[in-house]
Tab-separated table of C-alpha atoms in Angstrom:
chain	number	residue	atom	x	y	z
L	1	GLY	CA	0.065	0.158	0.571
L	2	ALA	CA	0.963	4.058	0.183
L	3	VAL	CA	1.907	4.353	-3.803
L	4	VAL	CA	2.272	7.264	-4.873
L	5	SER	CA	2.763	7.880	-9.102
L	6	GLN	CA	4.331	10.224	-11.253
L	7	HIS	CA	3.425	10.954	-14.504
L	8	PRO	CA	6.110	11.371	-17.163
L	9	SER	CA	8.497	9.919	-15.137
L	10	ARG	CA	10.590	11.560	-18.248
L	11	VAL	CA	9.790	14.515	-20.029
L	12	ILE	CA	11.650	16.640	-22.370
L	13	CYS	CA	10.630	20.072	-23.672
L	14	LYS	CA	11.827	23.540	-25.565
L	15	SER	CA	12.578	26.372	-23.501
L	16	GLY	CA	9.268	29.117	-23.227
L	17	THR	CA	6.823	25.909	-23.033
L	18	SER	CA	4.727	24.912	-20.602
L	19	VAL	CA	4.845	21.721	-18.793
L	20	LYS	CA	1.810	19.903	-16.346
L	21	ILE	CA	3.175	16.685	-13.662
L	22	GLU	CA	1.146	14.472	-12.750
L	23	CYS	CA	0.670	13.183	-8.827
L	24	ARG	CA	-1.331	10.457	-7.875
L	25	SER	CA	-1.958	8.414	-4.639
L	26	LEU	CA	-2.753	5.352	-6.008
L	27	ASP	CA	-4.559	3.607	-2.589
L	28	PHE	CA	-5.035	6.100	-0.040
L	29	GLN	CA	-6.360	9.465	0.161
L	30	ALA	CA	-4.052	12.786	0.656
L	31	THR	CA	-5.543	15.861	1.274
L	32	THR	CA	-1.701	17.235	1.555
L	33	MET	CA	1.110	16.649	-0.721
L	34	PHE	CA	4.236	18.378	-1.832
L	35	TRP	CA	6.365	18.987	-4.311
L	36	TYR	CA	10.440	18.888	-4.520
L	37	ARG	CA	13.091	19.640	-6.536
L	38	GLN	CA	16.210	17.899	-7.109
L	39	PHE	CA	19.368	19.222	-8.916
L	40	PRO	CA	21.934	16.296	-9.462
L	41	LYS	CA	23.816	15.327	-6.484
L	42	GLN	CA	22.158	17.305	-4.432
L	43	SER	CA	19.196	17.401	-2.111
L	44	LEU	CA	15.424	17.533	-2.024
L	45	MET	CA	14.497	21.364	-1.535
L	46	LEU	CA	10.720	22.136	-0.779
L	47	MET	CA	9.263	23.975	-3.015
L	48	ALA	CA	4.840	23.877	-1.974
L	49	THR	CA	2.625	22.379	0.001
L	50	SER	CA	-1.019	21.572	-1.869
L	51	ASN	CA	-3.522	21.253	0.274
L	52	GLU	CA	-6.490	19.658	-1.633
L	53	GLY	CA	-9.109	22.420	-2.237
L	54	SER	CA	-7.051	25.129	-1.569
L	55	LYS	CA	-4.509	27.432	-2.350
L	56	ALA	CA	-0.599	25.522	-2.339
L	57	THR	CA	1.880	27.155	-0.191
L	58	TYR	CA	5.043	28.192	-1.573
L	59	GLU	CA	8.703	28.402	-0.334
L	60	GLN	CA	10.351	31.373	0.130
L	61	GLY	CA	11.999	31.928	-3.629
L	62	VAL	CA	10.269	30.082	-5.961
L	63	GLU	CA	7.717	31.874	-8.135
L	64	LYS	CA	4.195	30.564	-7.469
L	65	ASP	CA	3.231	31.992	-10.966
L	66	LYS	CA	5.707	29.973	-12.629
L	67	PHE	CA	4.918	26.696	-10.687
L	68	LEU	CA	1.132	26.641	-11.128
L	69	ILE	CA	-0.133	24.278	-8.214
L	70	ASN	CA	-3.808	22.447	-8.452
L	71	HIS	CA	-4.924	19.713	-5.951
L	72	ALA	CA	-7.942	19.416	-7.185
L	73	SER	CA	-8.642	15.871	-5.723
L	74	LEU	CA	-7.999	13.884	-2.532
L	75	THR	CA	-5.697	11.628	-4.962
L	76	LEU	CA	-4.167	14.170	-7.124
L	77	SER	CA	-2.008	17.063	-7.513
L	78	THR	CA	-0.618	18.839	-9.942
L	79	LEU	CA	2.285	20.960	-11.191
L	80	THR	CA	2.324	23.188	-13.932
L	81	VAL	CA	5.886	24.541	-15.031
L	82	THR	CA	4.818	27.435	-17.018
L	83	SER	CA	7.551	28.784	-19.822
L	84	ALA	CA	9.803	26.505	-19.010
L	85	HIS	CA	13.571	27.406	-19.449
L	86	PRO	CA	16.663	25.441	-18.940
L	87	GLU	CA	17.386	26.742	-15.460
L	88	ASP	CA	14.163	25.013	-14.507
L	89	SER	CA	15.759	21.178	-16.095
L	90	SER	CA	15.563	19.131	-13.134
L	91	PHE	CA	14.291	16.046	-11.071
L	92	TYR	CA	10.344	16.820	-9.464
L	93	ILE	CA	9.401	14.716	-7.056
L	94	CYS	CA	6.301	14.691	-4.943
L	95	SER	CA	5.501	13.392	-1.739
L	96	ALA	CA	1.920	12.852	0.058
L	97	ILE	CA	0.302	11.976	3.304
L	98	ASN	CA	-2.339	9.629	3.884
L	99	SER	CA	-4.905	11.300	5.478
L	100	GLY	CA	-6.402	8.955	6.854
L	101	GLY	CA	-2.979	7.844	9.005
L	102	LEU	CA	-2.013	8.144	12.122
L	103	GLN	CA	1.724	9.311	11.371
L	104	GLU	CA	3.596	11.736	9.608
L	105	THR	CA	4.411	9.132	6.965
L	106	GLN	CA	5.595	10.731	3.513
L	107	TYR	CA	5.372	8.753	0.446
L	108	PHE	CA	7.016	9.920	-2.470
L	109	GLY	CA	6.658	9.164	-6.037
L	110	PRO	CA	9.054	8.347	-8.538
L	111	GLY	CA	10.487	11.584	-9.385
L	112	THR	CA	9.540	13.322	-12.734
L	113	ARG	CA	13.248	14.101	-15.100
L	114	LEU	CA	12.418	17.933	-16.391
L	115	LEU	CA	14.818	18.589	-19.430
L	116	VAL	CA	14.227	22.217	-21.212
L	117	LEU	CA	16.567	23.068	-24.060
V	1	GLN	CA	20.333	28.316	6.700
V	2	GLN	CA	20.645	24.567	6.540
V	3	GLN	CA	18.480	23.439	9.410
V	4	VAL	CA	19.241	19.923	9.437
V	5	LYS	CA	23.407	19.170	8.613
V	6	GLN	CA	24.401	15.531	7.499
V	7	SER	CA	27.258	13.582	7.453
V	8	PRO	CA	29.158	12.357	5.902
V	9	GLN	CA	28.799	13.233	2.087
V	10	SER	CA	30.293	9.778	1.312
V	11	LEU	CA	31.325	6.770	2.634
V	12	ILE	CA	33.065	3.535	1.650
V	13	VAL	CA	32.464	0.339	3.391
V	14	GLN	CA	33.405	-3.319	2.889
V	15	LYS	CA	30.568	-5.714	2.987
V	16	GLY	CA	29.651	-6.962	6.438
V	17	GLY	CA	30.433	-3.725	7.799
V	18	ILE	CA	28.479	-1.021	9.794
V	19	SER	CA	27.197	2.004	7.744
V	20	ILE	CA	27.440	4.800	10.303
V	21	ILE	CA	25.563	8.945	9.104
V	22	ASN	CA	24.957	11.239	10.941
V	23	CYS	CA	22.143	14.178	11.713
V	24	ALA	CA	22.625	17.153	13.639
V	25	TYR	CA	19.403	19.976	13.531
V	26	GLU	CA	18.629	23.270	14.532
V	27	ASN	CA	15.190	23.912	15.300
V	28	THR	CA	13.853	22.691	18.143
V	29	ALA	CA	10.123	22.649	17.210
V	30	PHE	CA	11.079	19.503	15.027
V	31	ASP	CA	9.589	16.274	16.469
V	32	TYR	CA	9.822	13.915	13.445
V	33	PHE	CA	12.999	12.130	11.872
V	34	PRO	CA	13.230	9.958	9.189
V	35	TRP	CA	15.431	8.395	7.047
V	36	TYR	CA	14.737	7.419	3.180
V	37	GLN	CA	17.100	5.995	0.589
V	38	GLN	CA	16.836	7.387	-2.633
V	39	PHE	CA	17.975	5.023	-5.712
V	40	PRO	CA	19.596	6.931	-8.981
V	41	GLY	CA	16.365	8.317	-10.760
V	42	LYS	CA	14.611	7.286	-8.278
V	43	GLY	CA	12.167	8.695	-5.190
V	44	PRO	CA	13.147	8.592	-1.726
V	45	ALA	CA	11.799	5.309	0.163
V	46	LEU	CA	11.184	6.248	4.076
V	47	LEU	CA	13.644	3.632	5.485
V	48	ILE	CA	12.662	4.061	9.640
V	49	ALA	CA	12.062	7.233	11.324
V	50	ILE	CA	12.034	8.360	15.611
V	51	ARG	CA	10.276	10.450	17.825
V	52	PRO	CA	12.334	12.379	20.689
V	53	ASP	CA	10.357	10.417	22.908
V	54	VAL	CA	13.050	7.801	22.451
V	55	SER	CA	16.529	7.537	22.288
V	56	GLU	CA	17.028	4.239	20.133
V	57	LYS	CA	14.669	2.437	17.186
V	58	LYS	CA	15.744	-0.120	15.598
V	59	GLU	CA	13.909	-1.940	12.434
V	60	GLY	CA	15.987	-4.829	10.851
V	61	ARG	CA	19.643	-4.186	10.001
V	62	PHE	CA	18.746	-0.320	10.763
V	63	THR	CA	18.841	1.572	13.797
V	64	ILE	CA	17.954	5.389	14.382
V	65	SER	CA	19.570	6.438	17.246
V	66	PHE	CA	18.653	10.009	18.670
V	67	ASN	CA	20.310	12.563	21.375
V	68	LYS	CA	17.867	15.104	22.051
V	69	SER	CA	20.281	17.488	24.085
V	70	ALA	CA	22.506	17.291	21.742
V	71	LYS	CA	20.392	17.854	18.783
V	72	GLN	CA	21.605	15.008	16.591
V	73	PHE	CA	20.782	11.569	15.246
V	74	SER	CA	22.620	9.157	13.425
V	75	LEU	CA	21.017	6.261	11.048
V	76	HIS	CA	23.511	2.777	11.539
V	77	ILE	CA	23.290	0.298	9.544
V	78	MET	CA	24.582	-3.155	10.417
V	79	ASP	CA	25.929	-5.908	7.933
V	80	SER	CA	25.715	-3.431	4.916
V	81	GLN	CA	25.533	-5.046	1.470
V	82	PRO	CA	26.117	-3.894	-1.801
V	83	GLY	CA	22.163	-3.305	-2.370
V	84	ASP	CA	22.629	-0.849	0.880
V	85	SER	CA	25.056	1.448	-1.824
V	86	ALA	CA	22.180	4.233	-2.313
V	87	THR	CA	21.675	7.788	-1.444
V	88	TYR	CA	20.584	8.856	2.436
V	89	PHE	CA	18.859	11.538	3.642
V	90	CYS	CA	18.272	12.314	7.014
V	91	ALA	CA	15.533	14.297	7.196
V	92	ALA	CA	12.816	16.466	9.775
V	93	SER	CA	9.470	17.517	10.255
V	94	ILE	CA	6.826	19.468	12.737
V	95	THR	CA	4.248	17.976	13.236
V	96	GLY	CA	1.351	19.897	12.040
V	97	ARG	CA	3.343	21.278	9.619
V	98	ARG	CA	4.928	17.942	7.967
V	99	ALA	CA	7.129	19.597	5.173
V	100	LEU	CA	9.695	17.842	5.165
V	101	THR	CA	13.132	19.862	5.804
V	102	PHE	CA	16.356	17.485	4.414
V	103	GLY	CA	19.771	16.499	5.414
V	104	SER	CA	22.238	17.098	2.092
V	105	GLY	CA	22.608	13.622	1.656
V	106	THR	CA	25.421	10.572	1.586
V	107	ARG	CA	26.499	8.461	-0.509
V	108	LEU	CA	26.979	4.861	0.440
V	109	GLN	CA	29.333	2.287	-0.887
V	110	VAL	CA	28.676	-0.919	-0.212
V	111	GLN	CA	32.184	-2.918	-1.243
V	112	PRO	CA	31.446	-6.687	-1.972
């Protein structure tokens, strides 16, 4: 149980285009999901907290107009990178917390590798 | 400001040996400390987690030692195996906020 999926797993796009990444909790409901970004050989940096039915909370330095987050259901959150540029190339990972769980365990998705040319 | 400091950056251990990774935190409000294992190109997977009310937790070959007064915690991997070769991250969070603050990671290589 506690599986989180992401789609797509890899995406290559041209500079200036927008890319949408989906994060789904497959076997549990998640009122809260998180989006992280990880550059090569670096740690995970929290970008934003996504709450079902409300606006996302962005970390300092993350442009909310560039990284659009939508959490329309208890099992789906999407991250849209708008007008992507080469510096946005990174590994994007989502995580989710089981709303019905007793612990704080975050279950991570497999990540999405974004390459902007 | 790096709130969770992790060391060493890399570690090489012989098969069957003990791998030890250390973390120190600054924010005394942290009350949940998980360790994650990440293989290249994959998302992190939870290994083991501890709360400040206990000083040690063991699950199989993995043990967390926690020192609240020193604000430090460590991961011990007993009988290390080549399959344990991965990057390990410590993390910390505050109950209620839930967002994880990660350490910088330790690349573990277990040699056969």
